[in-house]
Amino acid sequence: MNISRKSILKMMGYLFFGGIFGFVISMLLRYVGKSEHLNILISIREFLISNSVYLFPLLFLIFFVPVYIFGKIGKKELNQAIDLPDDLYDDHINEAEKKIDISLSLNSIFMVINFIFLGMSFEPRVAQIYVFLGLFLFNILVISLYEISTIRFIQQNDERLKGDPVSFRFRKDFFNSCDEAEKQKILKTSYHGFNLARNVSFALLIMTILSHMILETGIYAIFISGFMLLAIMGGYSYYAIFK
Amino acid sequence: MPLENNLKVYRARKNMNQSDLGDQVGVSRQTISSIERGEYNPSIILALKIAKVFNTTVESLFTYLEDDLDEY
């Protein structure tokens, strides 16, 4: 193997700092793992369970109101930009699209947060469990309908863009209908997203291993985070080799 | 961006707006705008399509400036 001395030293440096980082994390986990600190986590979960009915309406206010406002302004600006002359069009359309992008991104975050809170505060013995589940489903329904309506709005303004947002083939059809510049933008964004997902998954895997070693949190979390990393890297390799 | 272009001049000569040109070559108005501003370098196929609309050559529309790679 032809590896320069500089590269080896660099790798040793990374290993050294990785060791220090691991040590700090283990100390932190040991600190958190002390019974009095674990009690705080338990009381947070109990608080979430006892207030679970208010949780989803609160999330709705925190997330969906900005989602709706950004979307409304973005759509209005996009409608106005279409009639503008070329010189003014650029700035206006970029601003309008940015707002719609923020709106859709917040909407996606809202969905993930809903699922996280469902998992964290689900307790079948609580009396109002059906109200709790009903509110969760209401949020998910609103999120889905909003996303579909926004995609339809974008498609109405640009008839080139195809795909039924309710179909499983939507992402493929939509991507295929984009022009080359739009495809390049999507691919660039996806590549950055892939790198972030890979790094975060790897960090999560290390965290779950350390927490299992120190706090005996079980192997389920290790399996899930490891599987996620394998899926991300496996997906990338599959497309690199076979597509 | 290593490409400079005079798409705007050709468009003005033909009294064509970005939207019309986009429709003729099968791309969005924004893509034409990005090309004109030098934010996006078109593929050879798209450059040829644009040149065909203006009945000219790719070289007269686009000028290669310097060896500058796009950053991802």
PDB file of N, CA, C and O in Angstrom, chain A residues 81-87 89-91 93-94 97 158 160 179-182 184 187-188 191-192, chain B residues 8 11 16-19 26-31 33 37 39-43 45-46 70-72:
ATOM      1  N   ALA A  81     -44.652  36.929  -9.231  1.00  0.00           N
ATOM      2  CA  ALA A  81     -43.398  36.905 -10.003  1.00  0.00           C
ATOM      3  C   ALA A  81     -43.611  36.462 -11.444  1.00  0.00           C
ATOM      4  O   ALA A  81     -42.898  36.920 -12.349  1.00  0.00           O
ATOM      5  N   ILE A  82     -44.587  35.584 -11.658  1.00  0.00           N
ATOM      6  CA  ILE A  82     -44.821  35.038 -13.007  1.00  0.00           C
ATOM      7  C   ILE A  82     -45.094  36.145 -14.032  1.00  0.00           C
ATOM      8  O   ILE A  82     -44.649  36.074 -15.173  1.00  0.00           O
ATOM      9  N   ASP A  83     -45.784  37.198 -13.607  1.00  0.00           N
ATOM     10  CA  ASP A  83     -46.125  38.271 -14.548  1.00  0.00           C
ATOM     11  C   ASP A  83     -45.041  39.348 -14.668  1.00  0.00           C
ATOM     12  O   ASP A  83     -45.181  40.281 -15.449  1.00  0.00           O
ATOM     13  N   LEU A  84     -43.980  39.219 -13.878  1.00  0.00           N
ATOM     14  CA  LEU A  84     -42.939  40.257 -13.893  1.00  0.00           C
ATOM     15  C   LEU A  84     -42.035  40.143 -15.127  1.00  0.00           C
ATOM     16  O   LEU A  84     -41.839  39.038 -15.648  1.00  0.00           O
ATOM     17  N   PRO A  85     -41.451  41.264 -15.589  1.00  0.00           N
ATOM     18  CA  PRO A  85     -40.485  41.177 -16.689  1.00  0.00           C
ATOM     19  C   PRO A  85     -39.219  40.434 -16.242  1.00  0.00           C
ATOM     20  O   PRO A  85     -38.953  40.327 -15.040  1.00  0.00           O
ATOM     21  N   ASP A  86     -38.444  39.953 -17.224  1.00  0.00           N
ATOM     22  CA  ASP A  86     -37.290  39.099 -16.932  1.00  0.00           C
ATOM     23  C   ASP A  86     -36.311  39.698 -15.912  1.00  0.00           C
ATOM     24  O   ASP A  86     -35.769  38.983 -15.082  1.00  0.00           O
ATOM     25  N   ASP A  87     -36.079  41.019 -15.996  1.00  0.00           N
ATOM     26  CA  ASP A  87     -35.093  41.647 -15.097  1.00  0.00           C
ATOM     27  C   ASP A  87     -35.507  41.530 -13.624  1.00  0.00           C
ATOM     28  O   ASP A  87     -34.665  41.356 -12.748  1.00  0.00           O
ATOM     29  N   TYR A  89     -37.827  39.346 -12.506  1.00  0.00           N
ATOM     30  CA  TYR A  89     -38.290  37.983 -12.233  1.00  0.00           C
ATOM     31  C   TYR A  89     -37.325  37.203 -11.333  1.00  0.00           C
ATOM     32  O   TYR A  89     -37.749  36.586 -10.357  1.00  0.00           O
ATOM     33  N   ASP A  90     -36.013  37.281 -11.663  1.00  0.00           N
ATOM     34  CA  ASP A  90     -35.017  36.457 -10.964  1.00  0.00           C
ATOM     35  C   ASP A  90     -35.085  36.563  -9.448  1.00  0.00           C
ATOM     36  O   ASP A  90     -35.230  35.565  -8.747  1.00  0.00           O
ATOM     37  N   ASP A  91     -34.963  37.817  -8.964  1.00  0.00           N
ATOM     38  CA  ASP A  91     -34.922  38.010  -7.515  1.00  0.00           C
ATOM     39  C   ASP A  91     -36.231  37.579  -6.858  1.00  0.00           C
ATOM     40  O   ASP A  91     -36.225  36.943  -5.797  1.00  0.00           O
ATOM     41  N   ILE A  93     -38.586  35.462  -7.941  1.00  0.00           N
ATOM     42  CA  ILE A  93     -38.870  34.014  -7.980  1.00  0.00           C
ATOM     43  C   ILE A  93     -37.985  33.278  -6.983  1.00  0.00           C
ATOM     44  O   ILE A  93     -38.441  32.337  -6.318  1.00  0.00           O
ATOM     45  N   ASN A  94     -36.728  33.726  -6.839  1.00  0.00           N
ATOM     46  CA  ASN A  94     -35.838  33.059  -5.876  1.00  0.00           C
ATOM     47  C   ASN A  94     -36.360  33.213  -4.454  1.00  0.00           C
ATOM     48  O   ASN A  94     -36.340  32.272  -3.663  1.00  0.00           O
ATOM     49  N   GLU A  97     -39.547  31.050  -4.019  1.00  0.00           N
ATOM     50  CA  GLU A  97     -39.230  29.613  -3.928  1.00  0.00           C
ATOM     51  C   GLU A  97     -38.563  29.278  -2.591  1.00  0.00           C
ATOM     52  O   GLU A  97     -38.797  28.209  -2.043  1.00  0.00           O
ATOM     53  N   ASP A 158     -46.187  25.352 -13.175  1.00  0.00           N
ATOM     54  CA  ASP A 158     -45.204  24.874 -14.143  1.00  0.00           C
ATOM     55  C   ASP A 158     -45.662  23.510 -14.648  1.00  0.00           C
ATOM     56  O   ASP A 158     -45.445  22.489 -13.988  1.00  0.00           O
ATOM     57  N   ARG A 160     -44.697  21.558 -16.825  1.00  0.00           N
ATOM     58  CA  ARG A 160     -43.709  20.531 -17.166  1.00  0.00           C
ATOM     59  C   ARG A 160     -43.579  19.493 -16.059  1.00  0.00           C
ATOM     60  O   ARG A 160     -43.269  18.345 -16.309  1.00  0.00           O
ATOM     61  N   ASP A 179     -36.012  19.791 -15.587  1.00  0.00           N
ATOM     62  CA  ASP A 179     -35.004  20.012 -16.622  1.00  0.00           C
ATOM     63  C   ASP A 179     -33.607  19.781 -16.035  1.00  0.00           C
ATOM     64  O   ASP A 179     -33.471  19.511 -14.834  1.00  0.00           O
ATOM     65  N   GLU A 180     -32.577  19.887 -16.881  1.00  0.00           N
ATOM     66  CA  GLU A 180     -31.229  19.504 -16.429  1.00  0.00           C
ATOM     67  C   GLU A 180     -30.698  20.351 -15.268  1.00  0.00           C
ATOM     68  O   GLU A 180     -30.032  19.818 -14.377  1.00  0.00           O
ATOM     69  N   ALA A 181     -31.031  21.646 -15.250  1.00  0.00           N
ATOM     70  CA  ALA A 181     -30.547  22.509 -14.161  1.00  0.00           C
ATOM     71  C   ALA A 181     -31.235  22.139 -12.850  1.00  0.00           C
ATOM     72  O   ALA A 181     -30.597  22.110 -11.786  1.00  0.00           O
ATOM     73  N   GLU A 182     -32.524  21.843 -12.933  1.00  0.00           N
ATOM     74  CA  GLU A 182     -33.273  21.452 -11.729  1.00  0.00           C
ATOM     75  C   GLU A 182     -32.770  20.105 -11.211  1.00  0.00           C
ATOM     76  O   GLU A 182     -32.632  19.917 -10.003  1.00  0.00           O
ATOM     77  N   GLN A 184     -29.776  18.924 -11.604  1.00  0.00           N
ATOM     78  CA  GLN A 184     -28.453  19.140 -10.996  1.00  0.00           C
ATOM     79  C   GLN A 184     -28.593  19.671  -9.568  1.00  0.00           C
ATOM     80  O   GLN A 184     -27.878  19.252  -8.667  1.00  0.00           O
ATOM     81  N   LEU A 187     -29.696  16.833  -7.323  1.00  0.00           N
ATOM     82  CA  LEU A 187     -28.597  15.889  -7.084  1.00  0.00           C
ATOM     83  C   LEU A 187     -27.548  16.470  -6.133  1.00  0.00           C
ATOM     84  O   LEU A 187     -27.036  15.767  -5.267  1.00  0.00           O
ATOM     85  N   LYS A 188     -27.261  17.762  -6.290  1.00  0.00           N
ATOM     86  CA  LYS A 188     -26.304  18.423  -5.384  1.00  0.00           C
ATOM     87  C   LYS A 188     -26.833  18.369  -3.954  1.00  0.00           C
ATOM     88  O   LYS A 188     -26.112  18.016  -3.014  1.00  0.00           O
ATOM     89  N   TYR A 191     -26.664  14.908  -2.511  1.00  0.00           N
ATOM     90  CA  TYR A 191     -25.313  14.498  -2.147  1.00  0.00           C
ATOM     91  C   TYR A 191     -24.924  15.059  -0.772  1.00  0.00           C
ATOM     92  O   TYR A 191     -24.365  14.351   0.071  1.00  0.00           O
ATOM     93  N   HIS A 192     -25.269  16.341  -0.551  1.00  0.00           N
ATOM     94  CA  HIS A 192     -24.983  16.937   0.763  1.00  0.00           C
ATOM     95  C   HIS A 192     -25.806  16.238   1.853  1.00  0.00           C
ATOM     96  O   HIS A 192     -25.307  15.987   2.952  1.00  0.00           O
TER      97      HIS A 192
ATOM     98  N   LYS B   8     -28.725  36.993 -23.668  1.00  0.00           N
ATOM     99  CA  LYS B   8     -29.646  38.117 -23.482  1.00  0.00           C
ATOM    100  C   LYS B   8     -29.710  38.966 -24.765  1.00  0.00           C
ATOM    101  O   LYS B   8     -30.786  39.417 -25.170  1.00  0.00           O
ATOM    102  N   ARG B  11     -31.562  37.108 -27.421  1.00  0.00           N
ATOM    103  CA  ARG B  11     -32.987  37.097 -27.082  1.00  0.00           C
ATOM    104  C   ARG B  11     -33.634  38.426 -27.451  1.00  0.00           C
ATOM    105  O   ARG B  11     -34.726  38.480 -28.022  1.00  0.00           O
ATOM    106  N   MET B  16     -37.574  38.058 -27.786  1.00  0.00           N
ATOM    107  CA  MET B  16     -38.049  36.844 -27.131  1.00  0.00           C
ATOM    108  C   MET B  16     -37.793  36.957 -25.631  1.00  0.00           C
ATOM    109  O   MET B  16     -36.721  37.428 -25.236  1.00  0.00           O
ATOM    110  N   ASN B  17     -38.752  36.573 -24.814  1.00  0.00           N
ATOM    111  CA  ASN B  17     -38.465  36.611 -23.363  1.00  0.00           C
ATOM    112  C   ASN B  17     -37.962  35.237 -22.876  1.00  0.00           C
ATOM    113  O   ASN B  17     -37.970  34.261 -23.630  1.00  0.00           O
ATOM    114  N   GLN B  18     -37.536  35.199 -21.612  1.00  0.00           N
ATOM    115  CA  GLN B  18     -36.945  33.965 -21.063  1.00  0.00           C
ATOM    116  C   GLN B  18     -37.922  32.795 -21.118  1.00  0.00           C
ATOM    117  O   GLN B  18     -37.538  31.663 -21.403  1.00  0.00           O
ATOM    118  N   SER B  19     -39.171  33.125 -20.880  1.00  0.00           N
ATOM    119  CA  SER B  19     -40.193  32.086 -20.870  1.00  0.00           C
ATOM    120  C   SER B  19     -40.365  31.449 -22.259  1.00  0.00           C
ATOM    121  O   SER B  19     -40.451  30.220 -22.379  1.00  0.00           O
ATOM    122  N   GLY B  26     -37.330  23.465 -23.992  1.00  0.00           N
ATOM    123  CA  GLY B  26     -37.804  22.473 -23.018  1.00  0.00           C
ATOM    124  C   GLY B  26     -37.215  22.597 -21.630  1.00  0.00           C
ATOM    125  O   GLY B  26     -37.039  21.600 -20.938  1.00  0.00           O
ATOM    126  N   VAL B  27     -36.914  23.836 -21.227  1.00  0.00           N
ATOM    127  CA  VAL B  27     -36.462  24.047 -19.840  1.00  0.00           C
ATOM    128  C   VAL B  27     -37.281  25.169 -19.208  1.00  0.00           C
ATOM    129  O   VAL B  27     -38.025  25.878 -19.904  1.00  0.00           O
ATOM    130  N   SER B  28     -37.120  25.360 -17.902  1.00  0.00           N
ATOM    131  CA  SER B  28     -37.900  26.379 -17.202  1.00  0.00           C
ATOM    132  C   SER B  28     -37.334  27.778 -17.468  1.00  0.00           C
ATOM    133  O   SER B  28     -36.177  27.927 -17.892  1.00  0.00           O
ATOM    134  N   ARG B  29     -38.158  28.777 -17.175  1.00  0.00           N
ATOM    135  CA  ARG B  29     -37.731  30.178 -17.296  1.00  0.00           C
ATOM    136  C   ARG B  29     -36.536  30.448 -16.381  1.00  0.00           C
ATOM    137  O   ARG B  29     -35.608  31.166 -16.736  1.00  0.00           O
ATOM    138  N   GLN B  30     -36.577  29.805 -15.201  1.00  0.00           N
ATOM    139  CA  GLN B  30     -35.487  29.997 -14.236  1.00  0.00           C
ATOM    140  C   GLN B  30     -34.158  29.446 -14.737  1.00  0.00           C
ATOM    141  O   GLN B  30     -33.106  30.003 -14.440  1.00  0.00           O
ATOM    142  N   THR B  31     -34.231  28.346 -15.473  1.00  0.00           N
ATOM    143  CA  THR B  31     -32.986  27.764 -16.008  1.00  0.00           C
ATOM    144  C   THR B  31     -32.366  28.712 -17.025  1.00  0.00           C
ATOM    145  O   THR B  31     -31.149  28.928 -17.017  1.00  0.00           O
ATOM    146  N   SER B  33     -32.756  31.893 -17.057  1.00  0.00           N
ATOM    147  CA  SER B  33     -32.248  33.003 -16.247  1.00  0.00           C
ATOM    148  C   SER B  33     -30.910  32.643 -15.594  1.00  0.00           C
ATOM    149  O   SER B  33     -29.972  33.452 -15.581  1.00  0.00           O
ATOM    150  N   ARG B  37     -27.234  34.475 -16.247  1.00  0.00           N
ATOM    151  CA  ARG B  37     -26.463  35.075 -15.155  1.00  0.00           C
ATOM    152  C   ARG B  37     -25.154  34.332 -14.885  1.00  0.00           C
ATOM    153  O   ARG B  37     -24.396  34.700 -13.990  1.00  0.00           O
ATOM    154  N   GLU B  39     -24.853  31.358 -13.709  1.00  0.00           N
ATOM    155  CA  GLU B  39     -24.934  30.508 -12.517  1.00  0.00           C
ATOM    156  C   GLU B  39     -25.022  29.029 -12.882  1.00  0.00           C
ATOM    157  O   GLU B  39     -24.781  28.167 -12.045  1.00  0.00           O
ATOM    158  N   TYR B  40     -25.408  28.775 -14.115  1.00  0.00           N
ATOM    159  CA  TYR B  40     -25.520  27.382 -14.553  1.00  0.00           C
ATOM    160  C   TYR B  40     -24.931  27.224 -15.950  1.00  0.00           C
ATOM    161  O   TYR B  40     -25.234  28.013 -16.851  1.00  0.00           O
ATOM    162  N   ASN B  41     -24.056  26.219 -16.102  1.00  0.00           N
ATOM    163  CA  ASN B  41     -23.482  25.905 -17.416  1.00  0.00           C
ATOM    164  C   ASN B  41     -24.334  24.844 -18.092  1.00  0.00           C
ATOM    165  O   ASN B  41     -24.437  23.727 -17.581  1.00  0.00           O
ATOM    166  N   PRO B  42     -24.949  25.152 -19.244  1.00  0.00           N
ATOM    167  CA  PRO B  42     -25.824  24.163 -19.872  1.00  0.00           C
ATOM    168  C   PRO B  42     -25.042  22.982 -20.436  1.00  0.00           C
ATOM    169  O   PRO B  42     -23.848  23.093 -20.714  1.00  0.00           O
ATOM    170  N   SER B  43     -25.756  21.855 -20.613  1.00  0.00           N
ATOM    171  CA  SER B  43     -25.140  20.694 -21.259  1.00  0.00           C
ATOM    172  C   SER B  43     -24.925  21.023 -22.735  1.00  0.00           C
ATOM    173  O   SER B  43     -25.495  22.000 -23.253  1.00  0.00           O
ATOM    174  N   ILE B  45     -26.086  19.426 -25.229  1.00  0.00           N
ATOM    175  CA  ILE B  45     -27.374  19.285 -25.936  1.00  0.00           C
ATOM    176  C   ILE B  45     -28.204  20.553 -25.791  1.00  0.00           C
ATOM    177  O   ILE B  45     -28.745  21.071 -26.780  1.00  0.00           O
ATOM    178  N   LEU B  46     -28.296  21.061 -24.573  1.00  0.00           N
ATOM    179  CA  LEU B  46     -29.096  22.272 -24.364  1.00  0.00           C
ATOM    180  C   LEU B  46     -28.475  23.472 -25.097  1.00  0.00           C
ATOM    181  O   LEU B  46     -29.182  24.276 -25.714  1.00  0.00           O
ATOM    182  N   ASP B  70     -16.375  23.567 -11.065  1.00  0.00           N
ATOM    183  CA  ASP B  70     -17.521  23.802 -10.184  1.00  0.00           C
ATOM    184  C   ASP B  70     -17.290  23.099  -8.856  1.00  0.00           C
ATOM    185  O   ASP B  70     -16.804  21.981  -8.825  1.00  0.00           O
ATOM    186  N   GLU B  71     -17.668  23.739  -7.785  1.00  0.00           N
ATOM    187  CA  GLU B  71     -17.539  23.106  -6.477  1.00  0.00           C
ATOM    188  C   GLU B  71     -18.845  22.459  -6.081  1.00  0.00           C
ATOM    189  O   GLU B  71     -19.895  23.042  -6.251  1.00  0.00           O
ATOM    190  N   TYR B  72     -18.734  21.245  -5.581  1.00  0.00           N
ATOM    191  CA  TYR B  72     -19.947  20.576  -5.084  1.00  0.00           C
ATOM    192  C   TYR B  72     -19.994  20.650  -3.575  1.00  0.00           C
ATOM    193  O   TYR B  72     -19.007  20.801  -2.926  1.00  0.00           O
TER     194      TYR B  72
END
